[in-house]
Amino acid sequence: MRYEIRSAVDEELPVVHRIMREAFGEYRERLNPPPSALKEEVEDIRRKLAGRGGALLVWLGDEPVGSAQYYFSERYMYIGRVSILERARRRGIGSGTMAYLERLAIRQGYSETRIEVRASLLGNVALYRKLGYAIVRRRTYPDGKDGWFVMRKKLSGRTGMAEEVRHDESAGA
């Protein structure tokens, strides 16, 4: 099976929002406090990204199964709300989405990406470490029971990127 990653246009932000809410919904009862992604509305996403970032959609055939958001700061590109629907996981889509975003950062002249990951989601932390991200800071929620890591990756000089990327899962993408 093949998947395609491409930039989301403004009219697709409700789809980005729906995928994010569905993917993060599994953590509603597991995490305290619940993910702030579950409080975000489409307008919050639009406001957050306005003029300084964007969003991606990941398509498996004609079905959107993933999304991510990003914005550019002075020194790095921040990647957030990486969301892959449960039925599409374990196919390399999350890793492929991160690689796409890293190439986008390089193309825009950035040599660093950052992401924030809930400390108690050990599988997510392990995935980002496997992708070359290092923990640079730990933050704690007010109750002290959980927190999150700020993770960063220094990017190599890879250049160029097609506007649209297609991956063939049978090739181990």
CSV table of C-alpha atoms in Angstrom, one decimal:
chain,number,residue,atom,x,y,z
A,1,MET,CA,0.0,0.0,0.0
A,2,ARG,CA,1.1,3.5,-0.8
A,3,TYR,CA,0.7,6.7,1.2
A,4,GLU,CA,1.0,10.3,0.2
A,5,ILE,CA,2.1,13.3,2.2
A,6,ARG,CA,1.2,16.8,1.1
A,7,SER,CA,0.6,20.2,2.5
A,8,ALA,CA,-3.0,20.9,3.7
A,9,VAL,CA,-4.8,23.9,2.3
A,10,ASP,CA,-6.9,26.1,4.5
A,11,GLU,CA,-10.1,24.3,3.5
A,12,GLU,CA,-8.6,21.0,4.7
A,13,LEU,CA,-7.9,22.3,8.3
A,14,PRO,CA,-11.1,20.7,9.5
A,15,VAL,CA,-9.7,17.3,8.3
A,16,VAL,CA,-6.4,18.1,10.0
A,17,HIS,CA,-8.4,18.9,13.2
A,18,ARG,CA,-10.5,15.7,13.0
A,19,ILE,CA,-7.5,13.4,12.6
A,20,MET,CA,-5.7,15.1,15.4
A,21,ARG,CA,-8.7,14.8,17.8
A,22,GLU,CA,-9.2,11.2,16.8
A,23,ALA,CA,-5.5,10.2,17.2
A,24,PHE,CA,-5.1,12.1,20.5
A,25,GLY,CA,-8.5,10.9,21.8
A,26,GLU,CA,-7.0,7.6,22.9
A,27,TYR,CA,-5.1,9.5,25.6
A,28,ARG,CA,-8.1,11.3,27.1
A,29,GLU,CA,-8.5,8.9,30.0
A,30,ARG,CA,-4.8,7.7,30.1
A,31,LEU,CA,-3.1,11.0,30.6
A,32,ASN,CA,-3.4,13.6,33.4
A,33,PRO,CA,-3.8,16.3,32.4
A,34,PRO,CA,-5.5,15.2,29.1
A,35,PRO,CA,-3.7,16.4,25.9
A,36,SER,CA,-4.3,20.0,25.1
A,37,ALA,CA,-4.8,18.9,21.5
A,38,LEU,CA,-8.3,17.7,22.6
A,39,LYS,CA,-9.2,21.3,23.5
A,40,GLU,CA,-8.1,22.8,20.2
A,41,GLU,CA,-10.6,23.9,17.6
A,42,VAL,CA,-10.0,24.5,13.8
A,43,GLU,CA,-9.7,28.3,14.4
A,44,ASP,CA,-7.0,27.7,17.1
A,45,ILE,CA,-5.0,25.8,14.5
A,46,ARG,CA,-5.6,28.4,11.8
A,47,ARG,CA,-4.5,31.2,14.2
A,48,LYS,CA,-1.4,29.2,15.4
A,49,LEU,CA,-0.2,28.6,11.9
A,50,ALA,CA,-1.1,31.9,10.3
A,51,GLY,CA,1.9,33.3,8.5
A,52,ARG,CA,4.5,31.2,10.1
A,53,GLY,CA,3.7,27.6,9.5
A,54,GLY,CA,1.4,25.0,8.0
A,55,ALA,CA,-0.1,21.6,8.3
A,56,LEU,CA,0.3,18.3,6.4
A,57,LEU,CA,-2.2,15.6,5.6
A,58,VAL,CA,-1.2,11.9,5.0
A,59,TRP,CA,-3.3,10.0,2.6
A,60,LEU,CA,-3.6,6.2,2.4
A,61,GLY,CA,-5.3,5.8,-0.9
A,62,ASP,CA,-8.2,8.3,-0.8
A,63,GLU,CA,-8.5,8.3,3.0
A,64,PRO,CA,-6.7,10.9,5.2
A,65,VAL,CA,-5.0,8.9,8.0
A,66,GLY,CA,-2.5,11.3,9.4
A,67,SER,CA,-1.7,15.0,10.0
A,68,ALA,CA,0.9,17.2,11.5
A,69,GLN,CA,1.4,20.9,12.2
A,70,TYR,CA,4.6,23.0,12.1
A,71,TYR,CA,5.7,26.5,12.5
A,72,PHE,CA,9.0,28.4,12.1
A,73,SER,CA,10.7,30.2,15.0
A,74,GLU,CA,13.8,32.2,14.7
A,75,ARG,CA,16.2,29.3,15.2
A,76,TYR,CA,14.3,26.1,14.5
A,77,MET,CA,11.2,24.5,13.0
A,78,TYR,CA,8.7,23.3,15.6
A,79,ILE,CA,6.8,20.1,14.7
A,80,GLY,CA,3.6,19.5,16.6
A,81,ARG,CA,0.5,17.4,16.8
A,82,VAL,CA,1.9,14.5,14.7
A,83,SER,CA,-1.3,12.4,14.5
A,84,ILE,CA,-1.6,9.0,12.8
A,85,LEU,CA,-4.9,7.2,13.1
A,86,GLU,CA,-4.6,3.9,14.9
A,87,ARG,CA,-5.6,1.8,11.9
A,88,ALA,CA,-2.7,3.3,9.9
A,89,ARG,CA,0.0,2.8,12.5
A,90,ARG,CA,3.0,0.5,12.3
A,91,ARG,CA,3.5,1.1,8.6
A,92,GLY,CA,6.2,3.7,8.7
A,93,ILE,CA,3.8,6.6,8.2
A,94,GLY,CA,4.9,8.5,11.3
A,95,SER,CA,8.6,8.2,10.5
A,96,GLY,CA,7.9,9.2,6.9
A,97,THR,CA,5.9,12.2,8.1
A,98,MET,CA,8.8,13.3,10.3
A,99,ALA,CA,11.3,12.8,7.4
A,100,TYR,CA,9.1,14.9,5.2
A,101,LEU,CA,9.0,17.7,7.8
A,102,GLU,CA,12.7,17.6,8.3
A,103,ARG,CA,13.3,18.0,4.6
A,104,LEU,CA,10.9,20.9,4.6
A,105,ALA,CA,12.9,22.5,7.4
A,106,ILE,CA,16.1,22.2,5.5
A,107,ARG,CA,14.5,23.6,2.4
A,108,GLN,CA,13.5,26.6,4.4
A,109,GLY,CA,17.0,27.1,5.7
A,110,TYR,CA,16.7,25.6,9.1
A,111,SER,CA,19.2,23.2,10.6
A,112,GLU,CA,17.1,22.1,13.7
A,113,THR,CA,13.7,20.8,14.4
A,114,ARG,CA,12.0,20.5,17.7
A,115,ILE,CA,9.1,18.5,19.0
A,116,GLU,CA,7.5,18.1,22.5
A,117,VAL,CA,6.5,14.7,23.7
A,118,ARG,CA,4.6,13.6,26.8
A,119,ALA,CA,7.2,11.9,29.1
A,120,SER,CA,4.8,9.1,30.1
A,121,LEU,CA,4.3,8.1,26.4
A,122,LEU,CA,7.5,5.9,26.4
A,123,GLY,CA,6.8,4.5,22.9
A,124,ASN,CA,6.5,8.0,21.4
A,125,VAL,CA,9.7,9.1,23.2
A,126,ALA,CA,11.5,5.9,21.9
A,127,LEU,CA,10.3,6.6,18.3
A,128,TYR,CA,11.6,10.1,18.3
A,129,ARG,CA,15.0,9.0,19.8
A,130,LYS,CA,15.2,6.3,17.1
A,131,LEU,CA,14.7,9.1,14.5
A,132,GLY,CA,17.6,11.1,16.0
A,133,TYR,CA,15.9,13.4,18.4
A,134,ALA,CA,17.6,14.1,21.8
A,135,ILE,CA,15.9,15.4,25.0
A,136,VAL,CA,17.1,18.9,25.7
A,137,ARG,CA,14.6,19.8,28.5
A,138,ARG,CA,12.0,18.3,30.7
A,139,ARG,CA,9.0,20.2,31.8
A,140,THR,CA,6.6,19.2,34.5
A,141,TYR,CA,2.9,19.8,35.0
A,142,PRO,CA,1.8,21.6,38.1
A,143,ASP,CA,0.7,18.4,39.9
A,144,GLY,CA,4.2,17.0,39.3
A,145,LYS,CA,2.8,13.6,38.2
A,146,ASP,CA,3.7,13.9,34.5
A,147,GLY,CA,5.5,16.2,32.2
A,148,TRP,CA,6.9,16.4,28.7
A,149,PHE,CA,10.2,16.5,27.0
A,150,VAL,CA,11.4,19.1,24.5
A,151,MET,CA,13.4,17.1,21.9
A,152,ARG,CA,15.5,18.4,19.1
A,153,LYS,CA,17.3,17.1,16.1
A,154,LYS,CA,20.2,18.8,14.3
A,155,LEU,CA,19.6,18.3,10.6
A,156,SER,CA,22.2,17.4,8.0
A,157,GLY,CA,22.6,19.2,4.7
A,158,ARG,CA,20.1,17.2,2.8
A,159,THR,CA,18.5,19.3,0.1
A,160,GLY,CA,15.5,19.4,-2.1
A,161,MET,CA,12.1,17.9,-1.7
A,162,ALA,CA,9.2,17.3,-4.0
A,163,GLU,CA,6.0,19.1,-3.1
A,164,GLU,CA,4.3,15.8,-2.9
A,165,VAL,CA,5.8,12.6,-1.5
A,166,ARG,CA,4.6,9.1,-2.1
A,167,HIS,CA,5.8,6.1,-0.2
A,168,ASP,CA,5.4,2.5,-1.1
A,169,GLU,CA,4.9,0.5,2.1
A,170,SER,CA,5.9,-2.7,0.5
A,171,ALA,CA,9.4,-1.2,0.1
A,172,GLY,CA,9.6,-0.6,3.9
A,173,ALA,CA,8.9,3.1,3.8
